Short mmCIF file of C-alpha atoms and ligand atoms in Angstrom, two decimals:
data_model
loop_
_atom_site.label_atom_id
_atom_site.label_comp_id
_atom_site.label_asym_id
_atom_site.label_seq_id
_atom_site.Cartn_x
_atom_site.Cartn_y
_atom_site.Cartn_z
CA MET A 1 149.75 76.88 60.33
CA SER A 2 153.41 76.42 59.39
CA THR A 3 156.07 78.18 61.43
CA ARG A 4 157.57 81.45 60.21
CA ASN A 5 161.25 82.02 59.44
CA ALA A 6 162.91 83.66 62.44
CA THR A 7 164.73 86.03 60.12
CA ASP A 8 161.43 87.37 58.72
CA VAL A 9 160.10 87.94 62.22
CA PHE A 10 163.28 89.79 63.22
CA SER A 11 163.15 91.96 60.08
CA GLU A 12 159.68 93.04 61.18
CA TRP A 13 161.04 93.76 64.66
CA ALA A 14 163.86 95.87 63.17
CA LEU A 15 161.34 97.96 61.23
CA ILE A 16 159.55 98.88 64.46
CA ASP A 17 162.80 99.38 66.43
CA ARG A 18 162.34 96.30 68.59
CA ASP A 19 166.03 95.56 67.94
CA GLU A 20 166.73 98.40 70.40
CA GLY A 21 164.67 96.66 73.09
CA MET A 22 166.69 93.47 72.51
CA GLU A 23 169.90 95.47 72.75
CA SER A 24 168.98 96.88 76.16
CA GLY A 25 167.34 93.63 77.30
CA HIS A 26 170.38 91.51 76.42
CA ALA A 27 173.05 94.00 77.58
CA LYS A 28 173.44 92.70 81.15
CA SER A 29 173.98 89.12 79.96
CA VAL A 30 176.32 90.12 77.12
CA ASN A 31 178.40 92.35 79.42
CA GLU A 32 178.89 89.41 81.76
CA MET A 33 179.69 87.10 78.83
CA LEU A 34 182.32 89.53 77.51
CA ASN A 35 183.80 89.88 81.00
CA ILE A 36 184.23 86.09 81.06
CA VAL A 37 185.65 85.70 77.59
CA ILE A 38 187.84 88.74 76.86
CA PRO A 39 190.50 87.75 79.45
CA MET A 40 190.67 84.29 77.78
CA LEU A 41 191.74 85.73 74.41
CA LYS A 42 195.13 86.35 72.87
CA LYS A 43 196.05 89.95 72.08
CA PRO A 44 195.22 91.29 69.56
CA PHE A 45 192.09 89.26 68.80
CA SER A 46 189.63 89.02 65.92
CA ALA A 47 185.92 88.41 66.54
CA ILE A 48 182.68 87.49 64.83
CA ASP A 49 179.15 87.92 66.21
CA VAL A 50 176.82 85.25 64.86
CA GLY A 51 173.17 86.33 64.63
CA CYS A 52 174.36 89.88 65.24
CA GLY A 53 170.99 91.63 64.89
CA ASN A 54 171.55 95.39 64.57
CA GLY A 55 175.29 94.95 65.22
CA TRP A 56 175.39 96.36 68.75
CA VAL A 57 177.76 93.67 70.11
CA CYS A 58 180.10 94.23 67.14
CA ARG A 59 180.24 97.92 68.03
CA LYS A 60 180.96 97.00 71.66
CA LEU A 61 183.76 94.64 70.58
CA GLN A 62 185.28 97.31 68.31
CA ALA A 63 185.74 99.50 71.39
CA TYR A 64 188.25 97.04 72.93
CA GLU A 65 191.73 98.33 72.14
CA ASN A 66 193.03 94.80 71.48
CA CYS A 67 190.30 93.99 69.00
CA SER A 68 191.84 93.91 65.50
CA LYS A 69 188.75 92.99 63.45
CA VAL A 70 185.03 92.43 64.00
CA VAL A 71 182.53 90.86 61.63
CA GLY A 72 178.76 90.48 62.08
CA ILE A 73 176.50 87.98 60.30
CA ASP A 74 172.72 87.75 60.38
CA GLY A 75 169.98 86.40 58.12
CA SER A 76 167.61 89.35 58.56
CA SER A 77 167.92 91.95 55.81
CA GLU A 78 166.48 94.71 57.99
CA MET A 79 168.79 93.90 60.91
CA ILE A 80 171.83 93.99 58.63
CA ALA A 81 170.64 97.25 57.02
CA LYS A 82 170.44 98.76 60.52
CA ALA A 83 173.85 97.36 61.49
CA LYS A 84 175.39 99.00 58.42
CA GLN A 85 173.65 102.33 59.18
CA LYS A 86 174.71 102.37 62.81
CA GLY A 87 178.39 101.48 62.48
CA THR A 88 181.45 100.96 60.36
CA GLY A 89 182.02 97.24 60.84
CA GLU A 90 181.87 94.44 58.27
CA PHE A 91 178.38 92.90 58.11
CA HIS A 92 177.11 89.96 56.05
CA LEU A 93 173.52 89.06 55.22
CA SER A 94 173.15 85.27 55.07
CA THR A 95 171.03 82.48 56.46
CA LEU A 96 172.94 79.99 58.55
CA PRO A 97 174.21 77.32 58.33
CA GLY A 98 174.57 78.13 54.61
CA TRP A 99 177.45 80.63 54.86
CA LYS A 100 181.03 80.55 56.00
CA PRO A 101 183.50 83.41 56.62
CA SER A 102 186.62 83.85 54.49
CA GLN A 103 188.86 83.78 57.59
CA LYS A 104 188.89 82.20 61.05
CA PHE A 105 188.42 84.16 64.30
CA ASP A 106 189.88 84.17 67.82
CA LEU A 107 186.45 84.85 69.33
CA ILE A 108 183.05 83.62 68.20
CA HIS A 109 180.27 85.37 70.09
CA SER A 110 176.57 84.73 69.78
CA MET A 111 173.60 85.97 71.81
CA GLU A 112 170.12 84.53 71.46
CA PHE A 113 170.74 82.95 68.05
CA LEU A 114 171.66 79.25 68.17
CA TYR A 115 168.31 77.77 69.20
CA TYR A 116 166.55 79.19 66.13
CA LEU A 117 168.44 76.55 64.12
CA LYS A 118 166.97 73.09 63.57
CA GLU A 119 170.34 71.55 64.47
CA PRO A 120 172.24 73.92 66.73
CA LEU A 121 174.68 71.25 67.88
CA GLU A 122 175.69 70.63 64.25
CA MET A 123 176.29 74.40 63.96
CA LEU A 124 178.64 74.17 66.96
CA LYS A 125 180.67 71.60 65.03
CA ILE A 126 180.81 73.86 61.96
CA LEU A 127 181.85 76.85 64.09
CA PHE A 128 184.55 74.74 65.76
CA ASN A 129 185.94 73.24 62.55
CA GLU A 130 185.53 76.05 60.03
CA TRP A 131 185.21 79.40 61.83
CA LEU A 132 187.42 79.26 64.94
CA GLU A 133 191.20 79.72 65.13
CA ASP A 134 193.27 77.24 67.13
CA ARG A 135 193.21 78.35 70.83
CA GLY A 136 190.18 80.51 69.97
CA VAL A 137 187.13 80.74 72.23
CA LEU A 138 183.41 80.47 71.53
CA ILE A 139 180.80 81.94 73.88
CA ALA A 140 177.09 81.64 73.19
CA GLY A 141 174.18 82.88 75.27
CA VAL A 142 170.70 81.35 75.13
CA ASP A 143 167.59 82.43 77.02
CA HIS A 144 165.40 79.62 75.61
CA TYR A 145 166.53 76.39 77.30
CA LEU A 146 164.92 73.51 79.14
CA GLU A 147 165.56 74.81 82.65
CA ASN A 148 164.04 78.22 81.81
CA ILE A 149 160.43 77.14 82.06
CA ALA A 150 159.17 80.66 81.30
CA SER A 151 160.71 80.33 77.82
CA HIS A 152 158.84 77.13 76.87
CA ASP A 153 155.92 78.94 75.22
CA TRP A 154 158.09 81.23 73.06
CA PRO A 155 158.02 78.99 69.93
CA LYS A 156 154.21 78.99 70.06
CA SER A 157 153.79 82.66 70.86
CA LEU A 158 156.20 83.74 68.09
CA ASN A 159 155.23 80.90 65.73
CA VAL A 160 158.92 80.28 65.09
CA HIS A 161 160.95 77.07 65.39
CA MET A 162 163.15 76.87 68.49
CA THR A 163 165.25 73.87 69.52
CA THR A 164 164.85 73.35 73.26
CA LEU A 165 167.96 71.84 74.85
CA SER A 166 168.97 71.39 78.47
CA GLU A 167 172.10 72.86 80.03
CA GLU A 168 173.66 69.39 79.96
CA GLN A 169 172.80 68.89 76.27
CA TRP A 170 174.46 72.20 75.35
CA LYS A 171 177.52 71.28 77.38
CA GLN A 172 177.78 67.82 75.85
CA GLY A 173 177.21 69.31 72.38
CA MET A 174 180.24 71.56 72.89
CA ILE A 175 182.36 68.61 74.04
CA ASN A 176 181.17 66.48 71.09
CA ALA A 177 182.11 69.33 68.72
CA GLY A 178 185.68 69.16 70.03
CA PHE A 179 185.79 72.06 72.51
CA ILE A 180 187.89 71.80 75.68
CA ASP A 181 187.52 73.64 79.02
CA VAL A 182 183.75 73.70 78.40
CA GLU A 183 181.66 75.53 81.01
CA THR A 184 178.13 76.78 81.38
CA ARG A 185 177.09 79.67 83.63
CA ARG A 186 173.92 81.63 84.28
CA VAL A 187 174.46 85.30 83.55
CA GLY A 188 172.23 88.39 83.51
CA ILE A 189 170.04 87.09 86.33
CA LYS A 190 167.39 89.62 87.31
CA SER A 191 164.05 89.66 89.08
CA GLY A 192 161.71 87.21 87.32
CA PHE A 193 164.45 85.86 85.02
CA VAL A 194 166.54 82.76 85.79
CA GLY A 195 169.32 84.07 83.58
CA THR A 196 170.91 83.57 80.19
CA LEU A 197 172.66 80.22 79.85
CA ALA A 198 176.18 81.15 78.74
CA ILE A 199 178.05 78.26 77.13
CA PHE A 200 181.76 78.60 76.43
CA GLY A 201 184.82 76.61 75.53
CA ARG A 202 188.14 76.70 73.74
CA LYS A 203 189.54 75.06 70.60
CA PRO A 204 192.74 73.16 71.48
C1 LIG B 301 166.88 87.24 69.27
S1 LIG B 301 167.70 87.99 67.92
C2 LIG B 301 169.25 88.43 68.69
C3 LIG B 301 170.02 89.47 67.94
C4 LIG B 301 171.28 89.96 68.65
N1 LIG B 301 172.22 88.87 68.88
C5 LIG B 301 170.92 90.65 69.93
O1 LIG B 301 171.27 90.15 71.00
O2 LIG B 301 170.27 91.71 69.88
C6 LIG B 301 168.14 86.59 66.89
C7 LIG B 301 168.85 86.97 65.62
O3 LIG B 301 169.23 85.76 64.96
C8 LIG B 301 168.96 85.91 63.56
N2 LIG B 301 168.75 84.57 62.99
C9 LIG B 301 167.82 83.65 63.37
N3 LIG B 301 167.92 82.54 62.61
C10 LIG B 301 168.93 82.76 61.73
C11 LIG B 301 169.55 81.99 60.71
N4 LIG B 301 169.14 80.74 60.42
N5 LIG B 301 170.59 82.52 60.02
C12 LIG B 301 171.03 83.77 60.31
N6 LIG B 301 170.49 84.55 61.26
C13 LIG B 301 169.46 84.06 61.98
C14 LIG B 301 167.73 86.79 63.50
O4 LIG B 301 167.60 87.42 62.26
C15 LIG B 301 167.97 87.76 64.66
O5 LIG B 301 168.60 88.95 64.27
#
């Protein structure tokens, strides 16, 4: 049986409100990621959330007084419909990597999106070259990675493609894309969960 498109699966999830479970499940990791990255940004800053789901991180970013603009992009029609219902931000429906924003951003944020791509490290290069302002920062969180053994059966159980990379491969991918000050950290650690791998770095 061929694998399903992740965006179709997540549209089904949105229709049965499983986006809300992701929102609460990912909140601890995202809060820690934002605590890392917000102090690294110039003021005011613009931001984009890549694979934004129902737009909850965009709404969180909008609440920062120094945030001048927030955009969300996702390939699931039902997720984007929900994002538009729930908030006032700018949301785009498109499958990546086949879309590019009309401006560059000071912050690129992404939670639980990159590994659904066949070539996530190529996407890092595109984000670096075409989406990020000079001195801007990218932070991406992934729960499916080589060191998180509990995540290894997710592609099979969801019947969706996932690219499984190690912490070192993500880090090297960031460096190869051109990022400086690249770091990885485990965030959102809780009982029975080794944590989200947060990967971040700056454009010179
Ligand atoms: C695990 S969900 C995470 C959503 C959100 N970031 C959150 O934390 O709740 C992954 C999201 O990535 C989107 N996605 C997966 N592959 C995509 C692609 N190729 N292009 C655009 N969006 C994609 C899905 O539609 C889904 O909303």
